[in-house]
Amino acid sequence: MKSFTYERADTPAAATAAFARAPGARFIAGGTNLLDLMKLEIETPAHLIDVSRLALDKIEATKEGGLRIGAMVRNTDLASDARVRRDYGLLSRALVAGASGQLRNKATTAGNLLQRTRCPYFYDTNQPCNKRKPGSGCAAIGGFNRLHAVVGASEACIATHPSDMAVAMRAFDAAVETVDAAGKVRAIPLADFYRAPGTTPHLETVLAPGELITAVTLPKPVGGTHVYHKVRDRASYAFALISVGVIVQRDGTGRVALGGIGYKPWRVEAAEAELPRGAKAVASGLLAGAKTTHENAYKLPLVERTLAGVLAQAKG
Amino acid sequence: MQTPGEFELSRRGVLAGGAASVATAALVPIGAAAEAREAAAALPTAKVAFDVNGTAHELELDTRTSLLDALREHLKLTGTKKGCDHGQCGACTVIVDGRRINSCLTLAVMHDGDRITTIEGLGTPDKMHAMQDAFVEHDGYQCGYCTPGQICSAVAVLGEIKAGVPSHVTADLTAAPKVTAAEIRERMSGNICRCGAYSNIIDAITDVAGVKA
């Protein structure tokens, strides 16, 4: 690991000011992904700003009837919150489908959104990777890419975003609240939060350097039956091959979001209109324009079949 | 004449204290050692104070030091094990402020004021924790390397179920989770045992929890 200087920030303003003094610094909260990457010298910040003790660890009701989840709320606490379990069950289910108990105790809400891809070529510093080293090429294309993206990918990168939590948040139309060094706050719909890889896969989100996530907001509950189904190579503690999250109402309408198939949680609102017609019609809309590799074409039928199973389960 | 006692080196003592000093003295040329010391002096450090197993400690550490390395290399609490060092195996599991975490994936300097419990703090050979006792009773290990992490994790898992933390296999999110073998299996998935002692580990944990596996 490269050496770095360290400071702890007590307020969001202090954290963003610290970044302004040390451009190239990184914020660290749970640290479970950043430290892993620092050990491999894939991330090499010269300065770390510890934001783990910011008073952003509360889950509060909003006046619109939803929830504001502080950036530092741990994954375990979010999954366990009584309001989340009752009104946003899909979120609780997605959270406990991810990582291990130890990691969920440390990982934060903001950090979960900002975790980086798990593409093995991104982690292997002996291989080219446009995300790790822009312009070096992509070893996954033509390599072992069974786990990789089937939608939204580019000639430069076919990595997938690994978060389960984000899939549920996308289904709930969550927004990401941020603050920058000038004190400017904004709310970014999660739908617009991740950047398509295009020719610049090293840029993963629309956050500006030094912009700090303070909360994630959920609109008021939408009711319905919630099911999250994660298909993976082992029954627990593995990343998704694909995952399907649904919210189904009594009249058969609803929402569908997918994980493990692209650079962001994948939701196509127009495809959801097909829900009364069944999984095949919805999947065909969700996966329109899909481009598979020699190893991951199985993901297309897997999405459709998993969706069919999940919809049957939701209807009881 | 030397007394026999001087030869009674324990394997643990050699591993914990001997290896580093031997390497420095015997293998590194003197000039290089001096340069290394100068470079080390320039490296960023930070102070941290925390409680480990009821004892207060104040350390000044290279900022890169993981909590795991602080425990093992600085405090010589070598019960906590380093397996993968990347949060995948769970051998380094310790309990911080009541929660189990991977001590390899957290910086020691981020734990100022925290209360840390390691395997040494759960029990001693003379006065074992119920979970340690149950692992012995049920033969919940073979080589033993993952065992301290398994036991710390297991103790915390029972606490998590009691506190109402749901898991992937919890059928009803709005009801309190139950202590079942299925719940324990799912919740222990962050602790890998390469010897494959899993069935005995489940027996040990369910025994402590007072349920049938």
Short mmCIF file of C-alpha atoms in Angstrom, two decimals:
data_model
loop_
_atom_site.label_atom_id
_atom_site.label_comp_id
_atom_site.label_asym_id
_atom_site.label_seq_id
_atom_site.Cartn_x
_atom_site.Cartn_y
_atom_site.Cartn_z
CA MET A 1 0.00 0.00 0.00
CA LYS A 2 1.22 3.51 -0.78
CA SER A 3 1.60 5.71 2.27
CA PHE A 4 -0.92 8.45 2.90
CA THR A 5 -1.68 11.15 5.41
CA TYR A 6 -4.88 10.91 7.41
CA GLU A 7 -7.34 13.28 9.00
CA ARG A 8 -10.78 12.92 10.47
CA ALA A 9 -13.56 15.33 9.55
CA ASP A 10 -16.26 16.22 12.08
CA THR A 11 -18.73 17.91 9.74
CA PRO A 12 -19.56 17.61 6.02
CA ALA A 13 -18.26 21.16 5.54
CA ALA A 14 -14.96 20.21 7.18
CA ALA A 15 -14.75 17.14 4.94
CA THR A 16 -15.28 19.02 1.69
CA ALA A 17 -12.92 21.80 2.84
CA ALA A 18 -10.27 19.18 3.59
CA PHE A 19 -10.67 17.84 0.06
CA ALA A 20 -10.30 21.35 -1.38
CA ARG A 21 -6.96 21.62 0.45
CA ALA A 22 -5.80 18.22 -0.81
CA PRO A 23 -7.13 17.51 -4.30
CA GLY A 24 -6.72 13.83 -5.09
CA ALA A 25 -7.64 12.86 -1.56
CA ARG A 26 -10.30 10.25 -0.97
CA PHE A 27 -13.10 10.17 1.55
CA ILE A 28 -13.13 6.96 3.58
CA ALA A 29 -16.10 5.62 5.55
CA GLY A 30 -16.57 1.85 5.91
CA GLY A 31 -13.41 1.38 3.86
CA THR A 32 -14.22 -2.19 2.88
CA ASN A 33 -13.79 -1.53 -0.84
CA LEU A 34 -11.32 1.37 -0.81
CA LEU A 35 -8.79 -0.34 1.48
CA ASP A 36 -9.04 -3.53 -0.52
CA LEU A 37 -8.12 -1.56 -3.65
CA MET A 38 -5.40 0.39 -1.84
CA LYS A 39 -3.73 -2.85 -0.79
CA LEU A 40 -3.51 -3.75 -4.48
CA GLU A 41 -2.35 -0.20 -5.30
CA ILE A 42 -5.27 0.20 -7.69
CA GLU A 43 -6.32 3.15 -5.53
CA THR A 44 -3.36 5.26 -4.38
CA PRO A 45 -4.67 8.34 -2.55
CA ALA A 46 -2.01 10.52 -0.90
CA HIS A 47 -4.50 11.69 1.70
CA LEU A 48 -7.52 10.10 3.37
CA ILE A 49 -10.35 12.09 4.88
CA ASP A 50 -12.19 9.96 7.43
CA VAL A 51 -15.90 10.75 7.15
CA SER A 52 -17.05 7.70 9.12
CA ARG A 53 -17.99 9.73 12.19
CA LEU A 54 -19.99 12.45 10.47
CA ALA A 55 -23.41 12.79 12.07
CA LEU A 56 -25.03 11.33 8.95
CA ASP A 57 -26.01 8.03 10.55
CA LYS A 58 -29.74 8.60 11.02
CA ILE A 59 -32.76 7.39 9.06
CA GLU A 60 -35.39 10.13 9.21
CA ALA A 61 -38.92 10.55 7.89
CA THR A 62 -39.24 13.22 5.21
CA LYS A 63 -42.16 15.60 5.06
CA GLU A 64 -43.16 13.98 1.76
CA GLY A 65 -43.76 10.73 3.64
CA GLY A 66 -40.54 9.00 2.57
CA LEU A 67 -37.20 8.37 4.26
CA ARG A 68 -33.91 10.21 4.28
CA ILE A 69 -31.11 7.69 4.84
CA GLY A 70 -27.92 9.28 6.12
CA ALA A 71 -24.81 8.54 4.04
CA MET A 72 -23.13 6.84 7.02
CA VAL A 73 -26.00 4.50 7.90
CA ARG A 74 -24.50 1.01 7.92
CA ASN A 75 -25.95 -1.61 5.60
CA THR A 76 -26.94 -3.77 8.61
CA ASP A 77 -28.79 -0.89 10.26
CA LEU A 78 -30.60 0.04 7.06
CA ALA A 79 -31.72 -3.54 6.47
CA SER A 80 -32.88 -3.81 10.11
CA ASP A 81 -34.79 -0.52 10.35
CA ALA A 82 -38.44 -1.27 11.15
CA ARG A 83 -39.75 1.27 8.59
CA VAL A 84 -37.52 -0.16 5.87
CA ARG A 85 -38.58 -3.73 6.65
CA ARG A 86 -42.26 -2.74 6.64
CA ASP A 87 -42.48 -0.24 3.75
CA TYR A 88 -39.37 -0.84 1.64
CA GLY A 89 -38.97 -4.60 2.01
CA LEU A 90 -37.24 -4.85 -1.35
CA LEU A 91 -34.42 -2.69 0.02
CA SER A 92 -34.02 -4.81 3.13
CA ARG A 93 -34.02 -7.98 1.01
CA ALA A 94 -31.44 -6.60 -1.41
CA LEU A 95 -29.15 -5.50 1.41
CA VAL A 96 -29.08 -8.88 3.14
CA ALA A 97 -28.46 -10.58 -0.21
CA GLY A 98 -25.18 -8.67 -0.48
CA ALA A 99 -21.73 -9.30 1.00
CA SER A 100 -21.27 -10.94 4.42
CA GLY A 101 -22.47 -10.03 7.90
CA GLN A 102 -19.05 -8.60 8.75
CA LEU A 103 -18.99 -6.40 5.65
CA ARG A 104 -22.57 -5.20 6.09
CA ASN A 105 -21.67 -4.10 9.62
CA LYS A 106 -19.02 -1.79 8.18
CA ALA A 107 -20.29 -0.78 4.75
CA THR A 108 -22.20 2.50 4.55
CA THR A 109 -25.08 3.60 2.36
CA ALA A 110 -22.98 6.06 0.37
CA GLY A 111 -20.03 3.70 0.16
CA ASN A 112 -22.23 0.92 -1.17
CA LEU A 113 -23.30 3.18 -4.06
CA LEU A 114 -19.69 4.16 -4.71
CA GLN A 115 -18.14 0.68 -4.59
CA ARG A 116 -16.21 -0.10 -7.73
CA THR A 117 -16.62 -2.88 -10.22
CA ARG A 118 -15.63 -6.44 -9.35
CA CYS A 119 -14.33 -7.23 -12.82
CA PRO A 120 -11.37 -9.57 -12.17
CA TYR A 121 -9.32 -7.73 -14.78
CA PHE A 122 -9.83 -4.46 -12.91
CA TYR A 123 -8.34 -6.17 -9.85
CA ASP A 124 -5.48 -7.84 -11.76
CA THR A 125 -2.81 -5.19 -12.21
CA ASN A 126 -0.96 -7.40 -14.70
CA GLN A 127 -3.81 -7.05 -17.18
CA PRO A 128 -4.92 -4.10 -19.26
CA CYS A 129 -8.04 -2.35 -18.00
CA ASN A 130 -9.44 0.93 -19.30
CA LYS A 131 -11.11 1.59 -15.97
CA ARG A 132 -7.91 1.16 -13.97
CA LYS A 133 -5.55 2.61 -16.58
CA PRO A 134 -7.39 4.64 -19.24
CA GLY A 135 -6.35 3.69 -22.75
CA SER A 136 -4.68 0.40 -21.79
CA GLY A 137 -7.43 -1.77 -23.29
CA CYS A 138 -9.98 -4.21 -21.95
CA ALA A 139 -8.87 -7.74 -21.09
CA ALA A 140 -12.43 -8.80 -20.26
CA ILE A 141 -13.59 -8.43 -23.86
CA GLY A 142 -12.44 -11.72 -25.37
CA GLY A 143 -11.38 -12.95 -21.93
CA PHE A 144 -13.28 -14.66 -19.14
CA ASN A 145 -16.45 -12.62 -19.12
CA ARG A 146 -19.18 -14.86 -17.86
CA LEU A 147 -19.98 -12.33 -15.11
CA HIS A 148 -19.98 -9.27 -17.34
CA ALA A 149 -22.46 -6.77 -18.72
CA VAL A 150 -25.03 -7.48 -21.40
CA VAL A 151 -26.54 -4.00 -21.53
CA GLY A 152 -25.04 -0.50 -21.54
CA ALA A 153 -21.47 -1.70 -22.11
CA SER A 154 -18.98 -0.20 -24.55
CA GLU A 155 -15.95 -1.26 -26.57
CA ALA A 156 -13.86 0.08 -23.68
CA CYS A 157 -15.51 -1.66 -20.72
CA ILE A 158 -18.04 -4.43 -20.02
CA ALA A 159 -17.93 -4.36 -16.20
CA THR A 160 -21.06 -4.51 -14.06
CA HIS A 161 -21.92 -2.54 -10.92
CA PRO A 162 -21.97 -5.03 -8.05
CA SER A 163 -24.44 -3.40 -5.63
CA ASP A 164 -27.63 -5.20 -4.65
CA MET A 165 -28.77 -2.24 -2.53
CA ALA A 166 -28.70 0.09 -5.54
CA VAL A 167 -31.06 -2.19 -7.47
CA ALA A 168 -33.74 -1.78 -4.82
CA MET A 169 -33.10 1.94 -4.48
CA ARG A 170 -33.52 2.35 -8.22
CA ALA A 171 -36.89 0.59 -8.04
CA PHE A 172 -37.96 3.07 -5.35
CA ASP A 173 -36.84 6.13 -7.41
CA ALA A 174 -34.23 7.06 -4.83
CA ALA A 175 -32.21 10.28 -5.07
CA VAL A 176 -28.66 10.95 -3.90
CA GLU A 177 -28.12 14.15 -1.90
CA THR A 178 -24.68 15.77 -2.03
CA VAL A 179 -22.76 18.82 -0.89
CA ASP A 180 -19.61 20.37 -2.38
CA ALA A 181 -16.85 22.57 -0.99
CA ALA A 182 -18.80 25.73 -1.86
CA GLY A 183 -21.69 24.44 0.26
CA LYS A 184 -23.85 23.82 -2.79
CA VAL A 185 -26.28 20.96 -2.31
CA ARG A 186 -28.04 18.95 -4.99
CA ALA A 187 -30.23 15.87 -5.32
CA ILE A 188 -29.31 13.50 -8.14
CA PRO A 189 -31.89 10.87 -9.14
CA LEU A 190 -30.22 7.47 -8.81
CA ALA A 191 -31.34 6.89 -12.40
CA ASP A 192 -28.86 9.61 -13.47
CA PHE A 193 -26.12 8.87 -10.93
CA TYR A 194 -23.96 6.37 -12.83
CA ARG A 195 -22.19 7.23 -16.07
CA ALA A 196 -22.26 4.88 -19.02
CA PRO A 197 -18.72 3.61 -19.63
CA GLY A 198 -18.45 4.90 -23.21
CA THR A 199 -14.81 5.77 -23.87
CA THR A 200 -14.22 6.90 -20.27
CA PRO A 201 -15.02 3.93 -18.03
CA HIS A 202 -12.78 5.31 -15.27
CA LEU A 203 -15.48 7.95 -14.64
CA GLU A 204 -18.23 6.00 -12.91
CA THR A 205 -20.59 8.57 -11.44
CA VAL A 206 -21.64 12.16 -12.09
CA LEU A 207 -20.15 13.32 -8.78
CA ALA A 208 -17.61 16.13 -9.11
CA PRO A 209 -14.24 15.68 -7.34
CA GLY A 210 -14.73 16.45 -3.67
CA GLU A 211 -18.52 16.28 -3.83
CA LEU A 212 -19.72 14.42 -0.75
CA ILE A 213 -22.83 12.23 -0.50
CA THR A 214 -24.82 13.22 2.58
CA ALA A 215 -27.97 11.10 2.19
CA VAL A 216 -30.13 8.95 -0.03
CA THR A 217 -33.82 9.80 -0.06
CA LEU A 218 -36.69 7.45 -0.79
CA PRO A 219 -40.08 8.79 -1.90
CA LYS A 220 -43.14 7.72 0.07
CA PRO A 221 -43.84 3.96 0.08
CA VAL A 222 -45.57 2.51 -2.98
CA GLY A 223 -47.04 -0.59 -1.32
CA GLY A 224 -47.28 -3.81 -3.30
CA THR A 225 -45.48 -7.12 -2.89
CA HIS A 226 -41.70 -6.95 -2.92
CA VAL A 227 -39.43 -9.77 -4.11
CA TYR A 228 -35.66 -9.69 -4.64
CA HIS A 229 -34.10 -12.72 -6.26
CA LYS A 230 -30.34 -12.93 -6.67
CA VAL A 231 -28.92 -15.72 -8.82
CA ARG A 232 -25.33 -16.54 -7.91
CA ASP A 233 -22.74 -19.30 -8.04
CA ARG A 234 -23.06 -20.13 -4.35
CA ALA A 235 -25.99 -19.67 -2.00
CA SER A 236 -24.48 -16.89 0.08
CA TYR A 237 -21.67 -14.32 -0.01
CA ALA A 238 -21.23 -14.13 -3.79
CA PHE A 239 -21.83 -11.45 -6.39
CA ALA A 240 -24.85 -11.69 -8.62
CA LEU A 241 -24.81 -13.37 -11.98
CA ILE A 242 -28.08 -11.51 -12.33
CA SER A 243 -30.60 -10.23 -9.82
CA VAL A 244 -34.24 -9.26 -10.21
CA GLY A 245 -36.15 -6.94 -7.90
CA VAL A 246 -39.88 -6.44 -8.33
CA ILE A 247 -42.66 -4.46 -6.71
CA VAL A 248 -45.99 -5.88 -7.88
CA GLN A 249 -49.37 -4.28 -7.17
CA ARG A 250 -52.67 -6.18 -6.88
CA ASP A 251 -53.75 -5.03 -10.34
CA GLY A 252 -50.64 -6.60 -11.87
CA THR A 253 -48.81 -3.34 -12.53
CA GLY A 254 -45.46 -2.72 -10.89
CA ARG A 255 -41.76 -2.01 -11.14
CA VAL A 256 -38.77 -4.13 -12.12
CA ALA A 257 -35.07 -3.43 -11.60
CA LEU A 258 -32.17 -5.72 -12.50
CA GLY A 259 -28.69 -6.15 -11.11
CA GLY A 260 -25.57 -7.83 -12.46
CA ILE A 261 -26.21 -7.00 -16.09
CA GLY A 262 -24.81 -3.49 -16.57
CA TYR A 263 -22.84 -0.56 -15.21
CA LYS A 264 -25.83 0.57 -13.13
CA PRO A 265 -28.99 -0.92 -11.66
CA TRP A 266 -31.06 -1.52 -14.75
CA ARG A 267 -34.62 -0.29 -14.98
CA VAL A 268 -36.65 0.56 -18.07
CA GLU A 269 -39.93 2.19 -17.07
CA ALA A 270 -41.49 1.62 -20.51
CA ALA A 271 -40.90 -2.13 -20.19
CA GLU A 272 -42.83 -2.19 -16.90
CA ALA A 273 -46.01 -1.31 -18.79
CA GLU A 274 -45.82 -4.88 -20.15
CA LEU A 275 -46.03 -6.44 -16.67
CA PRO A 276 -49.67 -7.58 -17.06
CA ARG A 277 -48.54 -9.47 -20.20
CA GLY A 278 -45.89 -11.44 -18.35
CA ALA A 279 -42.16 -11.91 -17.97
CA LYS A 280 -41.30 -12.48 -21.61
CA ALA A 281 -42.69 -9.13 -22.74
CA VAL A 282 -41.09 -7.26 -19.85
CA ALA A 283 -37.69 -8.93 -20.28
CA SER A 284 -37.70 -8.18 -23.98
CA GLY A 285 -38.17 -4.47 -23.20
CA LEU A 286 -35.60 -4.48 -20.40
CA LEU A 287 -32.97 -6.20 -22.51
CA ALA A 288 -33.59 -4.37 -25.80
CA GLY A 289 -30.26 -3.76 -27.52
CA ALA A 290 -28.45 -6.31 -25.32
CA LYS A 291 -25.06 -7.35 -26.56
CA THR A 292 -23.64 -10.59 -25.22
CA THR A 293 -20.19 -12.15 -25.28
CA HIS A 294 -19.21 -15.76 -25.97
CA GLU A 295 -19.60 -16.48 -22.25
CA ASN A 296 -22.49 -14.42 -20.91
CA ALA A 297 -25.35 -14.95 -23.39
CA TYR A 298 -26.98 -17.15 -20.73
CA LYS A 299 -27.89 -13.97 -18.83
CA LEU A 300 -30.70 -13.09 -21.25
CA PRO A 301 -32.83 -16.22 -20.74
CA LEU A 302 -31.82 -16.24 -17.07
CA VAL A 303 -33.33 -12.76 -16.60
CA GLU A 304 -36.56 -13.77 -18.27
CA ARG A 305 -36.93 -17.02 -16.34
CA THR A 306 -35.98 -15.48 -13.01
CA LEU A 307 -38.45 -12.67 -13.63
CA ALA A 308 -41.16 -15.21 -14.42
CA GLY A 309 -40.44 -17.02 -11.16
CA VAL A 310 -40.36 -13.82 -9.16
CA LEU A 311 -43.65 -12.59 -10.63
CA ALA A 312 -45.29 -15.93 -9.82
CA GLN A 313 -43.96 -15.65 -6.27
CA ALA A 314 -45.24 -12.08 -5.93
CA LYS A 315 -48.71 -13.11 -7.02
CA GLY A 316 -48.60 -15.84 -4.35
CA MET B 1 26.04 -23.40 31.31
CA GLN B 2 22.69 -22.49 29.96
CA THR B 3 19.57 -23.49 31.73
CA PRO B 4 17.12 -25.60 29.73
CA GLY B 5 14.58 -22.80 30.07
CA GLU B 6 16.49 -20.58 27.66
CA PHE B 7 15.89 -23.06 24.88
CA GLU B 8 12.21 -23.30 25.47
CA LEU B 9 11.17 -21.06 22.65
CA SER B 10 7.51 -21.26 21.84
CA ARG B 11 6.49 -21.36 18.20
CA ARG B 12 4.15 -18.48 18.91
CA GLY B 13 6.96 -16.40 20.47
CA VAL B 14 9.20 -16.93 17.45
CA LEU B 15 6.43 -16.03 15.03
CA ALA B 16 5.28 -12.99 16.93
CA GLY B 17 8.58 -11.46 17.96
CA GLY B 18 11.50 -13.20 16.34
CA ALA B 19 11.01 -13.14 12.61
CA ALA B 20 11.16 -9.42 12.00
CA SER B 21 14.22 -8.75 14.17
CA VAL B 22 16.12 -11.70 12.73
CA ALA B 23 15.44 -10.53 9.20
CA THR B 24 16.63 -7.00 9.93
CA ALA B 25 19.79 -8.06 11.75
CA ALA B 26 20.91 -10.88 9.53
CA LEU B 27 19.74 -10.19 6.02
CA VAL B 28 19.68 -6.43 5.41
CA PRO B 29 23.05 -4.67 4.89
CA ILE B 30 23.72 -2.05 7.58
CA GLY B 31 23.55 0.90 5.19
CA ALA B 32 20.27 -0.21 3.73
CA ALA B 33 18.84 -0.70 7.20
CA ALA B 34 19.75 2.87 8.12
CA GLU B 35 18.15 4.16 4.94
CA ALA B 36 15.04 2.12 5.64
CA ARG B 37 14.89 3.59 9.14
CA GLU B 38 15.14 7.14 7.75
CA ALA B 39 12.43 6.44 5.19
CA ALA B 40 10.27 4.93 7.92
CA ALA B 41 10.73 8.02 10.06
CA ALA B 42 9.35 10.17 7.24
CA LEU B 43 6.26 8.03 6.74
CA PRO B 44 2.98 9.50 7.94
CA THR B 45 1.83 8.24 11.32
CA ALA B 46 -1.18 8.96 13.48
CA LYS B 47 -2.05 8.38 17.12
CA VAL B 48 -4.92 6.21 18.18
CA ALA B 49 -6.27 5.08 21.54
CA PHE B 50 -8.61 2.14 21.94
CA ASP B 51 -9.59 -0.55 24.37
CA VAL B 52 -8.77 -4.14 23.56
CA ASN B 53 -10.27 -6.85 25.77
CA GLY B 54 -10.61 -4.40 28.65
CA THR B 55 -7.12 -2.93 28.41
CA ALA B 56 -6.54 0.63 27.20
CA HIS B 57 -3.87 1.08 24.53
CA GLU B 58 -2.32 4.15 22.95
CA LEU B 59 -0.40 3.62 19.75
CA GLU B 60 1.31 5.75 17.16
CA LEU B 61 1.02 3.88 13.90
CA ASP B 62 1.91 4.12 10.26
CA THR B 63 -1.45 5.26 8.89
CA ARG B 64 -1.57 2.19 6.64
CA THR B 65 -1.74 -0.24 9.57
CA SER B 66 -4.90 -2.33 9.50
CA LEU B 67 -6.66 -3.04 12.77
CA LEU B 68 -5.59 -6.66 12.22
CA ASP B 69 -1.90 -5.76 11.99
CA ALA B 70 -2.19 -3.44 14.99
CA LEU B 71 -3.59 -6.31 17.05
CA ARG B 72 -1.13 -8.92 15.84
CA GLU B 73 2.10 -7.03 15.23
CA HIS B 74 1.88 -4.21 17.76
CA LEU B 75 -0.17 -5.66 20.61
CA LYS B 76 1.01 -9.26 20.00
CA LEU B 77 -2.54 -10.54 20.15
CA THR B 78 -1.93 -13.22 17.56
CA GLY B 79 -5.16 -15.11 18.19
CA THR B 80 -6.80 -13.07 15.43
CA LYS B 81 -5.63 -14.58 12.16
CA LYS B 82 -4.68 -13.16 8.78
CA GLY B 83 -6.08 -15.34 6.03
CA CYS B 84 -6.77 -13.56 2.75
CA ASP B 85 -6.24 -9.97 4.04
CA HIS B 86 -9.03 -8.88 1.64
CA GLY B 87 -12.25 -9.47 3.59
CA GLN B 88 -13.08 -12.72 1.84
CA CYS B 89 -12.30 -15.38 4.45
CA GLY B 90 -13.34 -13.98 7.83
CA ALA B 91 -10.30 -15.35 9.74
CA CYS B 92 -9.63 -11.81 11.03
CA THR B 93 -13.12 -11.28 12.47
CA VAL B 94 -13.15 -9.28 15.71
CA ILE B 95 -15.96 -7.55 17.58
CA VAL B 96 -15.82 -3.74 17.64
CA ASP B 97 -18.36 -1.94 19.82
CA GLY B 98 -20.47 -5.09 19.78
CA ARG B 99 -20.33 -5.68 16.01
CA ARG B 100 -18.29 -8.23 14.14
CA ILE B 101 -16.11 -6.82 11.37
CA ASN B 102 -13.19 -7.90 9.19
CA SER B 103 -10.22 -6.36 11.01
CA CYS B 104 -8.12 -6.63 7.82
CA LEU B 105 -10.34 -4.16 5.95
CA THR B 106 -10.25 -1.29 8.42
CA LEU B 107 -7.52 1.13 9.41
CA ALA B 108 -6.42 1.01 13.04
CA VAL B 109 -6.30 4.83 13.19
CA MET B 110 -10.02 4.96 12.42
CA HIS B 111 -10.84 3.19 15.70
CA ASP B 112 -10.02 5.92 18.20
CA GLY B 113 -12.11 5.40 21.34
CA ASP B 114 -13.49 2.03 20.19
CA ARG B 115 -13.93 -1.10 22.30
CA ILE B 116 -12.44 -4.11 20.59
CA THR B 117 -12.92 -7.75 21.61
CA THR B 118 -10.68 -10.44 20.13
CA ILE B 119 -10.67 -14.18 20.71
CA GLU B 120 -8.32 -13.60 23.66
CA GLY B 121 -10.97 -11.38 25.25
CA LEU B 122 -13.82 -13.85 24.90
CA GLY B 123 -12.25 -16.43 27.17
CA THR B 124 -9.01 -18.03 28.32
CA PRO B 125 -7.90 -21.67 28.30
CA ASP B 126 -8.85 -21.85 31.99
CA LYS B 127 -12.11 -19.98 31.63
CA MET B 128 -13.47 -20.50 28.16
CA HIS B 129 -16.41 -18.67 26.65
CA ALA B 130 -19.40 -20.96 26.08
CA MET B 131 -18.79 -20.74 22.32
CA GLN B 132 -15.14 -21.79 22.71
CA ASP B 133 -16.25 -24.66 24.90
CA ALA B 134 -18.82 -25.76 22.31
CA PHE B 135 -16.28 -25.69 19.47
CA VAL B 136 -14.07 -28.03 21.51
CA GLU B 137 -17.00 -30.21 22.49
CA HIS B 138 -18.25 -30.55 18.89
CA ASP B 139 -14.82 -30.66 17.24
CA GLY B 140 -15.70 -27.52 15.25
CA TYR B 141 -12.34 -27.24 13.53
CA GLN B 142 -9.51 -29.24 12.06
CA CYS B 143 -6.40 -27.07 11.55
CA GLY B 144 -7.84 -24.32 13.74
CA TYR B 145 -6.69 -21.37 11.64
CA CYS B 146 -10.15 -20.02 10.92
CA THR B 147 -11.43 -20.86 14.41
CA PRO B 148 -10.86 -17.55 16.24
CA GLY B 149 -12.72 -15.74 13.46
CA GLN B 150 -15.45 -18.38 13.42
CA ILE B 151 -15.95 -18.06 17.17
CA CYS B 152 -15.97 -14.23 17.23
CA SER B 153 -18.40 -14.29 14.33
CA ALA B 154 -20.61 -16.92 15.97
CA VAL B 155 -20.87 -14.98 19.23
CA ALA B 156 -21.88 -11.85 17.28
CA VAL B 157 -24.31 -13.79 15.05
CA LEU B 158 -26.36 -14.89 18.05
CA GLY B 159 -26.40 -11.26 19.19
CA GLU B 160 -27.56 -10.12 15.75
CA ILE B 161 -30.45 -12.58 15.70
CA LYS B 162 -31.43 -11.48 19.21
CA ALA B 163 -31.31 -7.83 18.09
CA GLY B 164 -33.68 -8.59 15.21
CA VAL B 165 -31.25 -8.13 12.31
CA PRO B 166 -32.80 -9.91 9.31
CA SER B 167 -30.88 -12.25 7.01
CA HIS B 168 -31.26 -13.53 3.47
CA VAL B 169 -33.15 -16.60 4.74
CA THR B 170 -35.46 -14.78 7.17
CA ALA B 171 -38.92 -15.67 5.88
CA ASP B 172 -40.90 -12.78 7.35
CA LEU B 173 -39.14 -9.42 7.41
CA THR B 174 -41.62 -7.95 9.86
CA ALA B 175 -41.23 -10.73 12.46
CA ALA B 176 -38.27 -11.32 14.76
CA PRO B 177 -35.78 -13.74 13.16
CA LYS B 178 -35.50 -17.15 14.81
CA VAL B 179 -32.36 -19.02 15.82
CA THR B 180 -32.35 -21.90 13.35
CA ALA B 181 -29.57 -23.86 11.69
CA ALA B 182 -30.54 -22.28 8.36
CA GLU B 183 -30.23 -18.76 9.82
CA ILE B 184 -26.85 -19.57 11.35
CA ARG B 185 -25.52 -21.12 8.12
CA GLU B 186 -26.49 -18.04 6.12
CA ARG B 187 -25.11 -15.58 8.67
CA MET B 188 -21.79 -17.46 9.01
CA SER B 189 -21.12 -17.36 5.25
CA GLY B 190 -18.43 -14.70 5.69
CA ASN B 191 -16.25 -17.21 7.55
CA ILE B 192 -14.60 -19.75 5.31
CA CYS B 193 -13.19 -23.05 6.67
CA ARG B 194 -10.89 -24.73 4.22
CA CYS B 195 -10.85 -27.94 6.25
CA GLY B 196 -14.61 -28.10 5.86
CA ALA B 197 -15.57 -28.33 9.54
CA TYR B 198 -18.83 -26.57 8.79
CA SER B 199 -21.27 -29.21 10.04
CA ASN B 200 -19.53 -29.36 13.42
CA ILE B 201 -19.35 -25.56 13.57
CA ILE B 202 -23.13 -25.42 13.10
CA ASP B 203 -23.54 -28.04 15.83
CA ALA B 204 -21.41 -25.96 18.19
CA ILE B 205 -23.29 -22.71 17.54
CA THR B 206 -26.76 -24.27 17.73
CA ASP B 207 -25.72 -25.96 20.98
CA VAL B 208 -24.81 -22.60 22.51
CA ALA B 209 -28.03 -21.09 21.17
CA GLY B 210 -29.99 -23.93 22.74
CA VAL B 211 -31.57 -25.20 19.52
CA LYS B 212 -31.31 -28.45 17.64
CA ALA B 213 -29.26 -28.32 14.42
#
